[in-house]
Tab-separated table of C-alpha atoms and ligand atoms in Angstrom:
chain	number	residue	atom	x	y	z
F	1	UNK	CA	-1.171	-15.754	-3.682
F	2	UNK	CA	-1.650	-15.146	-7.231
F	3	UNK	CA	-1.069	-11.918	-9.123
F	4	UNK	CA	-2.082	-10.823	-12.746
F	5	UNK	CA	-1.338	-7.717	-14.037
F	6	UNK	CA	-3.085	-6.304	-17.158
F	7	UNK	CA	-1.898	-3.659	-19.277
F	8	UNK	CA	-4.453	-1.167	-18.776
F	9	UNK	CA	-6.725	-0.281	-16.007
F	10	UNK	CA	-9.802	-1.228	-18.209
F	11	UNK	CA	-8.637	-4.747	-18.716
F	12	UNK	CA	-7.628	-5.346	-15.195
F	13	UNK	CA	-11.090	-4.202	-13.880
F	14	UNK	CA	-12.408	-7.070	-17.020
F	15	UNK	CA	-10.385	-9.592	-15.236
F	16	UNK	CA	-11.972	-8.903	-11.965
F	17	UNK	CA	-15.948	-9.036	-13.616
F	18	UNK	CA	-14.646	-12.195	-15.598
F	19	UNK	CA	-13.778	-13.760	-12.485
F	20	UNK	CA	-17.114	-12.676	-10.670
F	21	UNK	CA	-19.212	-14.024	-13.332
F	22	UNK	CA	-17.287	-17.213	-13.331
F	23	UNK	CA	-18.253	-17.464	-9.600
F	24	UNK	CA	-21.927	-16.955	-10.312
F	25	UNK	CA	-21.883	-19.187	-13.189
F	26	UNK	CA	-20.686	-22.136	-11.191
F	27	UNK	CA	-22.578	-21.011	-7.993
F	28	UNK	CA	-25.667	-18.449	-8.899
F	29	UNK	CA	-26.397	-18.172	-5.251
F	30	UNK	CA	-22.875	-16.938	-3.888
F	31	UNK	CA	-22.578	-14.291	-1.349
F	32	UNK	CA	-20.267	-11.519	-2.904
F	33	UNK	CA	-18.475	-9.833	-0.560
F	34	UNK	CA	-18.784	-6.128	-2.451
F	35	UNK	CA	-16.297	-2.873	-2.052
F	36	UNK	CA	-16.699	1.150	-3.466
F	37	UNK	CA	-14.117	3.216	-4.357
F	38	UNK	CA	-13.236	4.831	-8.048
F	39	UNK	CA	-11.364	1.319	-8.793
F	40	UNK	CA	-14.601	-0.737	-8.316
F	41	UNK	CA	-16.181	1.562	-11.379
F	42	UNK	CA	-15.265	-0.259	-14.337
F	43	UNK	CA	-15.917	-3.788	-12.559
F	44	UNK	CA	-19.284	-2.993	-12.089
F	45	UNK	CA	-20.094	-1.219	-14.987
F	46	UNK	CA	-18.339	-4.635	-17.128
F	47	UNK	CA	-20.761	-6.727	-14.859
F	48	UNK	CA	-23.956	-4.558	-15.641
F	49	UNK	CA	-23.050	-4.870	-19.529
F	50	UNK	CA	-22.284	-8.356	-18.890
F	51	UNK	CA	-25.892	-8.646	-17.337
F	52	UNK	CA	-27.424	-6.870	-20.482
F	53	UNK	CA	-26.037	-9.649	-22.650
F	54	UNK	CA	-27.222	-12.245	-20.887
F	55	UNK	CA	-24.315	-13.806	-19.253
F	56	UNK	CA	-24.484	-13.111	-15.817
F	57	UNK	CA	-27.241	-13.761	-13.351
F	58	UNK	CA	-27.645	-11.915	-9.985
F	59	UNK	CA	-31.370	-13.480	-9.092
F	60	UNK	CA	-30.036	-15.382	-6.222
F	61	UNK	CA	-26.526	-14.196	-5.126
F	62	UNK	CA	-26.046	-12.121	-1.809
F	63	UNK	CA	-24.246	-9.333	-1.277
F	64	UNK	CA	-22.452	-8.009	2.083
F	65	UNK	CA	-20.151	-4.618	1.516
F	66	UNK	CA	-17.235	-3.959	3.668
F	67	UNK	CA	-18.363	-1.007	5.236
F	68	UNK	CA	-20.141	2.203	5.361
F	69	UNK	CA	-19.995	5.902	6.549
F	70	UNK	CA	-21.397	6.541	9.807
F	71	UNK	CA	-24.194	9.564	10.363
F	72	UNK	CA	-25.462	9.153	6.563
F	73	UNK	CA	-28.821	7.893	5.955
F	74	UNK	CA	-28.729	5.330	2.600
F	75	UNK	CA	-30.088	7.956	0.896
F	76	UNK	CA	-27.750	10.662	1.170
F	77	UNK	CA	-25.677	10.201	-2.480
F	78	UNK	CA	-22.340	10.023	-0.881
F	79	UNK	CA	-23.516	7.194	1.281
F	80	UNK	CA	-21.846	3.575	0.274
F	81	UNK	CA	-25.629	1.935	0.197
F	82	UNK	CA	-26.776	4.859	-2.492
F	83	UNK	CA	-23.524	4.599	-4.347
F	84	UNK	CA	-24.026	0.471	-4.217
F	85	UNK	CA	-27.617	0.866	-5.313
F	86	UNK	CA	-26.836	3.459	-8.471
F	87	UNK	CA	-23.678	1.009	-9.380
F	88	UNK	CA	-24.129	-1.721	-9.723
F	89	UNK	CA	-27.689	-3.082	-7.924
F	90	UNK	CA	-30.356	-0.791	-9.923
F	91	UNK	CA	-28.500	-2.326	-12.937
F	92	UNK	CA	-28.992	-5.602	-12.289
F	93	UNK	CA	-31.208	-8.564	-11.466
F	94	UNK	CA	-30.184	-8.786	-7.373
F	95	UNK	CA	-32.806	-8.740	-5.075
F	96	UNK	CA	-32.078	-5.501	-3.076
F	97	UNK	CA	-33.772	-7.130	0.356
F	98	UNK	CA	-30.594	-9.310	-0.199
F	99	UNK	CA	-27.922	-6.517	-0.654
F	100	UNK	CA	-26.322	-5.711	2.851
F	101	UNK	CA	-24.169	-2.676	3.596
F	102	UNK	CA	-23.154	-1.873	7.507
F	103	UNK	CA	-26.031	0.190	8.996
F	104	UNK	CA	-23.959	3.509	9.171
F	105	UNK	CA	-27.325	5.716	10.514
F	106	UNK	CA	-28.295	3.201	13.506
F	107	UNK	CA	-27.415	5.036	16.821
F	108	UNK	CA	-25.666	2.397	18.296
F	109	UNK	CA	-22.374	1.409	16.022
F	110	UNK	CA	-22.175	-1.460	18.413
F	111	UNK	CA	-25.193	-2.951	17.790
F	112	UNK	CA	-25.289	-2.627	14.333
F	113	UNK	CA	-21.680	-4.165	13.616
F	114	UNK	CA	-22.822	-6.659	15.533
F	115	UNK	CA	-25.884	-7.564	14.037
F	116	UNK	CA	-23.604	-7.323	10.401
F	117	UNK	CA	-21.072	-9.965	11.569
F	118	UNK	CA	-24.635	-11.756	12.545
F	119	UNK	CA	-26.067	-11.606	9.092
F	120	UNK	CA	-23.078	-12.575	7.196
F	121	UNK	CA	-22.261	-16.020	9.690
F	122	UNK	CA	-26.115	-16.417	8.984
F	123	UNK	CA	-25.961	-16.450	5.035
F	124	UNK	CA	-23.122	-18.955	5.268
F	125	UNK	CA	-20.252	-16.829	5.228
F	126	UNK	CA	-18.541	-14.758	2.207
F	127	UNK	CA	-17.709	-17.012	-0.686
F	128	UNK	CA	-15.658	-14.392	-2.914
F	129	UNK	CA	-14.890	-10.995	-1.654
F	130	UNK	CA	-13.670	-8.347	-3.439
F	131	UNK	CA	-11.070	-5.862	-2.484
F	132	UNK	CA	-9.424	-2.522	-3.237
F	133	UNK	CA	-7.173	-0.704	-1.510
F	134	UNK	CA	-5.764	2.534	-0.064
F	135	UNK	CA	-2.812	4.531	-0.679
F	136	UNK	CA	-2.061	3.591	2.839
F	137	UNK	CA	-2.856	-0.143	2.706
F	138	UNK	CA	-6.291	-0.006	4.042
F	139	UNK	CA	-9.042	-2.577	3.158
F	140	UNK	CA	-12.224	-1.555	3.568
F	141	UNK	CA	-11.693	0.989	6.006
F	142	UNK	CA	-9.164	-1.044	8.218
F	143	UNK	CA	-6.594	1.942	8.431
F	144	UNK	CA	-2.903	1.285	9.690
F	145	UNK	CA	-2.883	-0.255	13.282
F	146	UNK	CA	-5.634	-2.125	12.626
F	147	UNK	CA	-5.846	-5.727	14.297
F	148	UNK	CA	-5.755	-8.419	12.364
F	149	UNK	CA	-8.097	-10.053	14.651
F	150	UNK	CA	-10.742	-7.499	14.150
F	151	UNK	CA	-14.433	-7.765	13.375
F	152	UNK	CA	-17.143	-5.519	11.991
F	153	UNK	CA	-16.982	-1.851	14.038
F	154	UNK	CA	-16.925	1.412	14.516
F	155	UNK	CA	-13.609	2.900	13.001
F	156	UNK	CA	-12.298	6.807	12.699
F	157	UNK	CA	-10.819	7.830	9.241
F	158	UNK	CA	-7.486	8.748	8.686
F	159	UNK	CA	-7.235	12.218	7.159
F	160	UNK	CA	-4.885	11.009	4.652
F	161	UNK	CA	-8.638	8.621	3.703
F	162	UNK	CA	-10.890	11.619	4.269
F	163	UNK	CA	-8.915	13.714	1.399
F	164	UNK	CA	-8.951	11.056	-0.964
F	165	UNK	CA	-12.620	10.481	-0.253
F	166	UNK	CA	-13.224	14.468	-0.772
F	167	UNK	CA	-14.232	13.777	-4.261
F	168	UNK	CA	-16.954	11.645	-3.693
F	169	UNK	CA	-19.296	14.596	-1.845
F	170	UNK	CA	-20.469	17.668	-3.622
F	171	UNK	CA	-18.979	19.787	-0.737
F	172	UNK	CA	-16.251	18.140	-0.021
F	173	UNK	CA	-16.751	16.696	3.738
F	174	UNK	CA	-16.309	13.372	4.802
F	175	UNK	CA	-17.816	11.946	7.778
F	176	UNK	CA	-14.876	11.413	10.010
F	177	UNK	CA	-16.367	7.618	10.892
F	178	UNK	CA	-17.157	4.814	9.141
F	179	UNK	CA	-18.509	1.058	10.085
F	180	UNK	CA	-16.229	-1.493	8.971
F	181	UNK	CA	-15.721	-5.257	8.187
F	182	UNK	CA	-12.941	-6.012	10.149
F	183	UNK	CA	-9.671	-7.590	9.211
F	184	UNK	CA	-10.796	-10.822	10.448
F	185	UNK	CA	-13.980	-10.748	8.982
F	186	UNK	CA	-12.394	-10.306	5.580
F	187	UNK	CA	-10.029	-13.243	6.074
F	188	UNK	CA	-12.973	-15.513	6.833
F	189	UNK	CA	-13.913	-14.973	3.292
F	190	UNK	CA	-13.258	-18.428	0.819
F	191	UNK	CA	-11.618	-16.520	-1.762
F	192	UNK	CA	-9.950	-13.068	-1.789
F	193	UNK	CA	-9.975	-10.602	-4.728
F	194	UNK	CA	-7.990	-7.245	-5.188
F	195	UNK	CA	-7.950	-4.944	-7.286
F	196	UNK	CA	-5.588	-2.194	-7.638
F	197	UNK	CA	-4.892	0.320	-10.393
F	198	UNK	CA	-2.555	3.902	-10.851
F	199	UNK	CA	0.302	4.413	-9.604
F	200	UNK	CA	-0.956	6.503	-6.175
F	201	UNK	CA	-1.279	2.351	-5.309
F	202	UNK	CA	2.249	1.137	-6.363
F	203	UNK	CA	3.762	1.859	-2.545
F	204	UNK	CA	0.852	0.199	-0.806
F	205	UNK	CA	0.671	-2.616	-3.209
F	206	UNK	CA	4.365	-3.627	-2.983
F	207	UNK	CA	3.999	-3.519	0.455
F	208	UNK	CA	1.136	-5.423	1.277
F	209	UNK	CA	2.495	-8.032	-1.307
F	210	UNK	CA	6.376	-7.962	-1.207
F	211	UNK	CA	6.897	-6.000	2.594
F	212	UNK	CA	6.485	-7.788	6.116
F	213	UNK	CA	3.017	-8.933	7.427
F	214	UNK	CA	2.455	-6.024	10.007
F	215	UNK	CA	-0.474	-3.763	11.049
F	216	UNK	CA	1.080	-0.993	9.527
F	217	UNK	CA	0.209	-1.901	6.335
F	218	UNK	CA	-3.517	-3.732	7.030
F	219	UNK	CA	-3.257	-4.901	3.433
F	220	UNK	CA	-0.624	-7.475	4.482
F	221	UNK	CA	-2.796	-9.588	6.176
F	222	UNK	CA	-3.979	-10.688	2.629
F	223	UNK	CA	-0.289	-12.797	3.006
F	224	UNK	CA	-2.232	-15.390	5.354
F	225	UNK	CA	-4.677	-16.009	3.520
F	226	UNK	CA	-4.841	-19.074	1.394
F	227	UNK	CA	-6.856	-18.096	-1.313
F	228	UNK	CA	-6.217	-14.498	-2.448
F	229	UNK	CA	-5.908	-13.037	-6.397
F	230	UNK	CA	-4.228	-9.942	-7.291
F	231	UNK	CA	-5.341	-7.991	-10.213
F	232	UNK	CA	-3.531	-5.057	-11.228
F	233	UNK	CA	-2.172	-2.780	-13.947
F	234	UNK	CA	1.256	-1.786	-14.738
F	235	UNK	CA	1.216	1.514	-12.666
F	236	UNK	CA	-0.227	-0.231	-9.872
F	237	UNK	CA	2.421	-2.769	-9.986
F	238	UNK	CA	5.350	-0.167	-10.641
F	239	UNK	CA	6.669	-0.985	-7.454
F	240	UNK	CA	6.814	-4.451	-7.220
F	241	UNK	CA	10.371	-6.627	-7.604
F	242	UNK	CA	9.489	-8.626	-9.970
F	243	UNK	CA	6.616	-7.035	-12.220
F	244	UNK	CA	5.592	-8.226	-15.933
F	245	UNK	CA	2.313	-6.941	-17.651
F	246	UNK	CA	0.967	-10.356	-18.949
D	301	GLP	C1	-12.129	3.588	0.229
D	301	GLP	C2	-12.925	2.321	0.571
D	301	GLP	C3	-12.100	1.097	0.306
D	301	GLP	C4	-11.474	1.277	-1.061
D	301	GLP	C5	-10.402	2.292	-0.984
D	301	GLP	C6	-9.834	2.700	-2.332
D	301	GLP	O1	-11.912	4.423	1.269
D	301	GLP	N1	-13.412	2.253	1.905
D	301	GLP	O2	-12.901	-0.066	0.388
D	301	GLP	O3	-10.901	0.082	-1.487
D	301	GLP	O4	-10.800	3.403	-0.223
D	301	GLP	O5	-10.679	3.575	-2.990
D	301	GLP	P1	-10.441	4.080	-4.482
D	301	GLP	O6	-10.748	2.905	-5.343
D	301	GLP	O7	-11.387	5.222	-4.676
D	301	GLP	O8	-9.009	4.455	-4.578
């Protein structure tokens, strides 16, 4: 496991583009394994400046995001597909029939995790996926007690989730379920990258990095992976042992 931490959050959300566009650079048809959340912000917005330079090429990447609220339609503005698409992929040159997020409005969860594990073993597999994470340890929306032998389904939200996720709807109510890459399918991804910044992280962070690998904190898992990068800022990394802004 590697771990970088930046001084600022700006610079550690840089870190994270600069190592996307490295990926695309030496493969421009990678799938990206995507993720939403306030920390994702400045990555994309560095990767749509990046793309207005001319240093960064989307044409014939892939994208698969870890997961999506259930009962939205992709329209609806608090829906992970709209956010996605006003982001990041209405900025860029990605082909949107190749940008996948869980089908969160299909009336059978079942079917349409299924056919998501299906699409991703079909493109190959996820060559870099990127990560944040909650102030309880979850990735994507793996919450605590999640298996680490878990695939793509149907998951409810722990409240502690649902009020951090207030912000993103203008009246404040988050559906209660979400589809989800599962634990498993994120560890079947070549290469792992996390990003974590403020303090409200610094618990979950030292735990998933420093604390025992348990389903308690689902973030933990990352430990068996053999390819995973850290990037963090200072307040994010407040909690860690041994912690040194580089
Ligand atoms: C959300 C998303 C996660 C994200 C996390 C942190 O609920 N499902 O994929 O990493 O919570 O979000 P934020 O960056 O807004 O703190």
């Amino acid at each position: 496991m590697r771990i970088e931490i930046a001084k600022t959050p700006q610079a550690a959300a840089e870190s994270i583009a600069a190592r996307i566009i490295k990926v695309l650079t030496e493969k421009p048809d990678a799938v990206l394994g995507l993720a939403t959340g306030a920390t994702m912000e400045p990555v994309y917005q560095a990767l749509i400046a990046a793309h207005r330079r001319g240093e960064v090429s989307f044409a014939q990447a892939m994208s698969f995001n870890l997961d999506e609220y259930c009962g939205l339609s992709p329209t609806h503005p608090g829906s992970y597909r709209a956010t996605m698409n006003r982001l990041l992929f209405d900025h860029v040159d990605i082909d949107h029939s190749r940008t996948f997020v869980p089908d969160g409005a299909m009336a059978d969860p079942v079917l349409a995790a299924a056919d998501y594990e299906e699409r991703i073993a079909g493109a190959g597999g996820i060559d870099l996926q990127l990560l944040g994470i909650g102030r309880n340890g979850h990735i994507g929306f793996n919450e605590p007690g999640s298996a680490f032998d878990s695939h793509t389904r149907q998951v409810s939200l722990h409240p502690e989730t649902l009020k951090a996720n207030q912000g993103f709807f203008a009246d404040g109510s988050v559906p209660h379920h979400a589809i989800t890459m599962g634990i498993a399918t994120i560890l079947a991804a070549r290469s792992i990258l996390v990003l974590a910044t403020g303090g409200a992280k610094s618990t979950a962070v030292s735990q998933a990095i420093e604390g025992p690998v348990s389903a308690e904190c689902p973030a933990s898992a990352l430990q068996q992976h053999g390819d995973v990068c850290w990037v963090m800022d200072t307040a994010a990394a407040g909690g860690l042992s041994r912690a040194k802004a580089s």
